[in-house]
Amino acid sequence: MDKQRKGCQAYMTIEASFIIPLILLGIAFSIYLGFYLYNVCLLRQIAYTAALRGSLQQEGSNAQIEEYTYEQLKELIGQRLLAVENLQSRVEVSFSKVKVRVSMSIHMPWEKWFFTQSGFWEFEGTAEAKRLEPVSIIRSIRALGGER
């Protein structure tokens, strides 16, 4: 009878040696997936906020507005992103709009072992905001309404 109990205990050890690594990998994958989703949401928000702030600048040339938007983008990103590498940003300023494009990738250990598709952990957030001059818009609305 004691021999049967010892045999049963060995089965538990073998089963645990297969199950515990799978559970740990699942937990690590969940953590990195959480990092990815957090960064994606944050990058979209940051891109639009920077584009909006840049579009509100009325004075200065396009190059000055582009520089201001880069500064705002850098300030907004700060240290808020998690496990990110290859963070790149691009700002385009035209007469009618400001467009911000931010891209990043997350470094996951053993990425090439589990994902054959390259770029699985990469994301690019793009946002644009129209450049409007509030004073001229209000004046044109008043002119349409007959006010002076």
PDB file of C-alpha atoms in Angstrom:
ATOM      1  CA  MET A   1       0.000   0.000   0.000  1.00  0.00           C
ATOM      2  CA  ASP A   2       2.849   2.369   0.766  1.00  0.00           C
ATOM      3  CA  LYS A   3       4.306   1.667  -2.670  1.00  0.00           C
ATOM      4  CA  GLN A   4       1.061   2.766  -4.331  1.00  0.00           C
ATOM      5  CA  ARG A   5       1.058   6.069  -2.437  1.00  0.00           C
ATOM      6  CA  LYS A   6       4.621   6.816  -3.453  1.00  0.00           C
ATOM      7  CA  GLY A   7       3.692   6.169  -7.076  1.00  0.00           C
ATOM      8  CA  CYS A   8       0.749   8.582  -6.837  1.00  0.00           C
ATOM      9  CA  GLN A   9       2.966  11.300  -5.427  1.00  0.00           C
ATOM     10  CA  ALA A  10       5.317  10.952  -8.362  1.00  0.00           C
ATOM     11  CA  TYR A  11       2.458  11.515 -10.778  1.00  0.00           C
ATOM     12  CA  MET A  12       1.675  14.806  -9.060  1.00  0.00           C
ATOM     13  CA  THR A  13       5.302  15.913  -9.487  1.00  0.00           C
ATOM     14  CA  ILE A  14       5.313  15.086 -13.184  1.00  0.00           C
ATOM     15  CA  GLU A  15       1.990  16.837 -13.780  1.00  0.00           C
ATOM     16  CA  ALA A  16       3.165  19.922 -11.895  1.00  0.00           C
ATOM     17  CA  SER A  17       6.368  20.052 -13.936  1.00  0.00           C
ATOM     18  CA  PHE A  18       4.244  20.431 -17.085  1.00  0.00           C
ATOM     19  CA  ILE A  19       1.496  22.682 -15.747  1.00  0.00           C
ATOM     20  CA  ILE A  20       3.449  25.250 -13.708  1.00  0.00           C
ATOM     21  CA  PRO A  21       5.624  26.518 -16.622  1.00  0.00           C
ATOM     22  CA  LEU A  22       2.486  26.896 -18.764  1.00  0.00           C
ATOM     23  CA  ILE A  23       0.790  28.885 -16.021  1.00  0.00           C
ATOM     24  CA  LEU A  24       3.853  31.131 -15.609  1.00  0.00           C
ATOM     25  CA  LEU A  25       4.036  31.742 -19.361  1.00  0.00           C
ATOM     26  CA  GLY A  26       0.339  32.607 -19.373  1.00  0.00           C
ATOM     27  CA  ILE A  27       0.820  35.117 -16.559  1.00  0.00           C
ATOM     28  CA  ALA A  28       3.834  36.726 -18.286  1.00  0.00           C
ATOM     29  CA  PHE A  29       1.921  36.936 -21.572  1.00  0.00           C
ATOM     30  CA  SER A  30      -1.024  38.570 -19.795  1.00  0.00           C
ATOM     31  CA  ILE A  31       1.266  41.169 -18.228  1.00  0.00           C
ATOM     32  CA  TYR A  32       2.841  42.068 -21.575  1.00  0.00           C
ATOM     33  CA  LEU A  33      -0.567  42.151 -23.237  1.00  0.00           C
ATOM     34  CA  GLY A  34      -1.657  44.605 -20.539  1.00  0.00           C
ATOM     35  CA  PHE A  35       1.430  46.756 -21.270  1.00  0.00           C
ATOM     36  CA  TYR A  36       0.570  46.720 -24.962  1.00  0.00           C
ATOM     37  CA  LEU A  37      -3.079  47.696 -24.502  1.00  0.00           C
ATOM     38  CA  TYR A  38      -2.169  50.445 -22.033  1.00  0.00           C
ATOM     39  CA  ASN A  39       0.458  51.871 -24.405  1.00  0.00           C
ATOM     40  CA  VAL A  40      -1.888  51.750 -27.411  1.00  0.00           C
ATOM     41  CA  CYS A  41      -4.603  53.692 -25.586  1.00  0.00           C
ATOM     42  CA  LEU A  42      -2.102  56.159 -24.181  1.00  0.00           C
ATOM     43  CA  LEU A  43      -0.382  56.761 -27.543  1.00  0.00           C
ATOM     44  CA  ARG A  44      -3.684  57.501 -29.260  1.00  0.00           C
ATOM     45  CA  GLN A  45      -4.606  59.982 -26.559  1.00  0.00           C
ATOM     46  CA  ILE A  46      -1.162  61.607 -26.586  1.00  0.00           C
ATOM     47  CA  ALA A  47      -1.116  61.917 -30.382  1.00  0.00           C
ATOM     48  CA  TYR A  48      -4.498  63.653 -30.470  1.00  0.00           C
ATOM     49  CA  THR A  49      -3.697  65.948 -27.523  1.00  0.00           C
ATOM     50  CA  ALA A  50      -0.419  67.039 -29.124  1.00  0.00           C
ATOM     51  CA  ALA A  51      -2.136  67.620 -32.483  1.00  0.00           C
ATOM     52  CA  LEU A  52      -4.873  69.663 -30.803  1.00  0.00           C
ATOM     53  CA  ARG A  53      -2.378  71.778 -28.870  1.00  0.00           C
ATOM     54  CA  GLY A  54      -0.386  72.382 -32.051  1.00  0.00           C
ATOM     55  CA  SER A  55      -3.492  73.333 -34.007  1.00  0.00           C
ATOM     56  CA  LEU A  56      -4.422  75.976 -31.431  1.00  0.00           C
ATOM     57  CA  GLN A  57      -1.176  77.867 -32.085  1.00  0.00           C
ATOM     58  CA  GLN A  58      -2.075  80.772 -34.361  1.00  0.00           C
ATOM     59  CA  GLU A  59       1.112  82.789 -34.293  1.00  0.00           C
ATOM     60  CA  GLY A  60       4.343  81.640 -35.848  1.00  0.00           C
ATOM     61  CA  SER A  61       5.430  79.783 -38.952  1.00  0.00           C
ATOM     62  CA  ASN A  62       4.714  76.145 -39.672  1.00  0.00           C
ATOM     63  CA  ALA A  63       8.223  75.247 -38.485  1.00  0.00           C
ATOM     64  CA  GLN A  64       7.635  76.987 -35.146  1.00  0.00           C
ATOM     65  CA  ILE A  65       4.285  75.255 -34.711  1.00  0.00           C
ATOM     66  CA  GLU A  66       5.939  71.926 -35.567  1.00  0.00           C
ATOM     67  CA  GLU A  67       8.642  72.530 -32.960  1.00  0.00           C
ATOM     68  CA  TYR A  68       6.004  73.490 -30.367  1.00  0.00           C
ATOM     69  CA  THR A  69       4.037  70.323 -31.148  1.00  0.00           C
ATOM     70  CA  TYR A  70       7.187  68.189 -30.731  1.00  0.00           C
ATOM     71  CA  GLU A  71       7.782  69.812 -27.340  1.00  0.00           C
ATOM     72  CA  GLN A  72       4.196  69.102 -26.297  1.00  0.00           C
ATOM     73  CA  LEU A  73       4.516  65.514 -27.504  1.00  0.00           C
ATOM     74  CA  LYS A  74       7.720  65.012 -25.523  1.00  0.00           C
ATOM     75  CA  GLU A  75       6.114  66.509 -22.415  1.00  0.00           C
ATOM     76  CA  LEU A  76       2.986  64.360 -22.758  1.00  0.00           C
ATOM     77  CA  ILE A  77       4.929  61.117 -23.205  1.00  0.00           C
ATOM     78  CA  GLY A  78       7.352  61.746 -20.342  1.00  0.00           C
ATOM     79  CA  GLN A  79       7.853  58.489 -18.426  1.00  0.00           C
ATOM     80  CA  ARG A  80       4.308  57.204 -18.886  1.00  0.00           C
ATOM     81  CA  LEU A  81       4.905  54.378 -21.397  1.00  0.00           C
ATOM     82  CA  LEU A  82       5.753  50.868 -20.198  1.00  0.00           C
ATOM     83  CA  ALA A  83       8.338  48.465 -21.716  1.00  0.00           C
ATOM     84  CA  VAL A  84       8.612  50.468 -24.945  1.00  0.00           C
ATOM     85  CA  GLU A  85      11.431  50.572 -27.435  1.00  0.00           C
ATOM     86  CA  ASN A  86      11.792  52.218 -30.850  1.00  0.00           C
ATOM     87  CA  LEU A  87       9.579  55.175 -29.946  1.00  0.00           C
ATOM     88  CA  GLN A  88       9.381  57.452 -32.974  1.00  0.00           C
ATOM     89  CA  SER A  89       7.286  60.528 -33.640  1.00  0.00           C
ATOM     90  CA  ARG A  90       6.544  62.645 -36.679  1.00  0.00           C
ATOM     91  CA  VAL A  91       4.682  65.944 -36.918  1.00  0.00           C
ATOM     92  CA  GLU A  92       3.348  67.467 -40.127  1.00  0.00           C
ATOM     93  CA  VAL A  93       1.988  71.017 -40.122  1.00  0.00           C
ATOM     94  CA  SER A  94       0.086  72.422 -43.078  1.00  0.00           C
ATOM     95  CA  PHE A  95      -2.125  75.441 -43.585  1.00  0.00           C
ATOM     96  CA  SER A  96      -5.286  73.594 -42.599  1.00  0.00           C
ATOM     97  CA  LYS A  97      -4.214  70.885 -40.131  1.00  0.00           C
ATOM     98  CA  VAL A  98      -1.627  69.446 -37.756  1.00  0.00           C
ATOM     99  CA  LYS A  99      -0.952  65.722 -38.065  1.00  0.00           C
ATOM    100  CA  VAL A 100       0.932  63.719 -35.426  1.00  0.00           C
ATOM    101  CA  ARG A 101       2.143  60.151 -35.929  1.00  0.00           C
ATOM    102  CA  VAL A 102       3.694  58.187 -33.063  1.00  0.00           C
ATOM    103  CA  SER A 103       4.960  54.612 -33.367  1.00  0.00           C
ATOM    104  CA  MET A 104       6.382  52.197 -30.831  1.00  0.00           C
ATOM    105  CA  SER A 105       7.155  48.565 -30.245  1.00  0.00           C
ATOM    106  CA  ILE A 106       7.183  46.519 -27.074  1.00  0.00           C
ATOM    107  CA  HIS A 107      10.102  44.241 -26.375  1.00  0.00           C
ATOM    108  CA  MET A 108       8.866  40.884 -25.187  1.00  0.00           C
ATOM    109  CA  PRO A 109      11.321  38.198 -24.097  1.00  0.00           C
ATOM    110  CA  TRP A 110      11.351  35.166 -26.356  1.00  0.00           C
ATOM    111  CA  GLU A 111       9.196  36.975 -28.913  1.00  0.00           C
ATOM    112  CA  LYS A 112      10.648  35.071 -31.863  1.00  0.00           C
ATOM    113  CA  TRP A 113       9.923  31.738 -30.236  1.00  0.00           C
ATOM    114  CA  PHE A 114       6.192  32.342 -29.889  1.00  0.00           C
ATOM    115  CA  PHE A 115       5.274  34.702 -32.744  1.00  0.00           C
ATOM    116  CA  THR A 116       6.368  34.000 -36.279  1.00  0.00           C
ATOM    117  CA  GLN A 117       4.700  37.162 -37.576  1.00  0.00           C
ATOM    118  CA  SER A 118       7.064  40.101 -37.217  1.00  0.00           C
ATOM    119  CA  GLY A 119       5.624  43.328 -35.896  1.00  0.00           C
ATOM    120  CA  PHE A 120       3.114  41.663 -33.597  1.00  0.00           C
ATOM    121  CA  TRP A 121       3.962  44.041 -30.735  1.00  0.00           C
ATOM    122  CA  GLU A 122       4.219  47.223 -32.852  1.00  0.00           C
ATOM    123  CA  PHE A 123       1.708  50.052 -32.976  1.00  0.00           C
ATOM    124  CA  GLU A 124       1.358  53.362 -34.775  1.00  0.00           C
ATOM    125  CA  GLY A 125      -1.027  56.028 -33.519  1.00  0.00           C
ATOM    126  CA  THR A 126      -2.050  58.833 -35.845  1.00  0.00           C
ATOM    127  CA  ALA A 127      -4.148  61.877 -35.053  1.00  0.00           C
ATOM    128  CA  GLU A 128      -4.875  65.134 -36.771  1.00  0.00           C
ATOM    129  CA  ALA A 129      -6.555  68.352 -35.766  1.00  0.00           C
ATOM    130  CA  LYS A 130      -7.795  71.155 -38.003  1.00  0.00           C
ATOM    131  CA  ARG A 131      -6.188  74.537 -37.621  1.00  0.00           C
ATOM    132  CA  LEU A 132      -9.001  76.965 -37.043  1.00  0.00           C
ATOM    133  CA  GLU A 133      -8.830  80.632 -36.211  1.00  0.00           C
ATOM    134  CA  PRO A 134     -11.595  81.218 -33.654  1.00  0.00           C
ATOM    135  CA  VAL A 135     -11.809  84.991 -34.161  1.00  0.00           C
ATOM    136  CA  SER A 136     -12.421  84.769 -37.904  1.00  0.00           C
ATOM    137  CA  ILE A 137     -14.960  81.965 -37.453  1.00  0.00           C
ATOM    138  CA  ILE A 138     -16.933  83.958 -34.871  1.00  0.00           C
ATOM    139  CA  ARG A 139     -16.848  87.044 -37.090  1.00  0.00           C
ATOM    140  CA  SER A 140     -18.049  85.107 -40.129  1.00  0.00           C
ATOM    141  CA  ILE A 141     -20.886  83.536 -38.109  1.00  0.00           C
ATOM    142  CA  ARG A 142     -21.912  86.945 -36.844  1.00  0.00           C
ATOM    143  CA  ALA A 143     -21.778  88.347 -40.370  1.00  0.00           C
ATOM    144  CA  LEU A 144     -24.083  85.580 -41.583  1.00  0.00           C
ATOM    145  CA  GLY A 145     -26.499  86.386 -38.779  1.00  0.00           C
ATOM    146  CA  GLY A 146     -26.505  90.109 -39.607  1.00  0.00           C
ATOM    147  CA  GLU A 147     -24.593  91.208 -36.500  1.00  0.00           C
ATOM    148  CA  ARG A 148     -21.647  93.558 -36.637  1.00  0.00           C
TER     149      ARG A 148
END
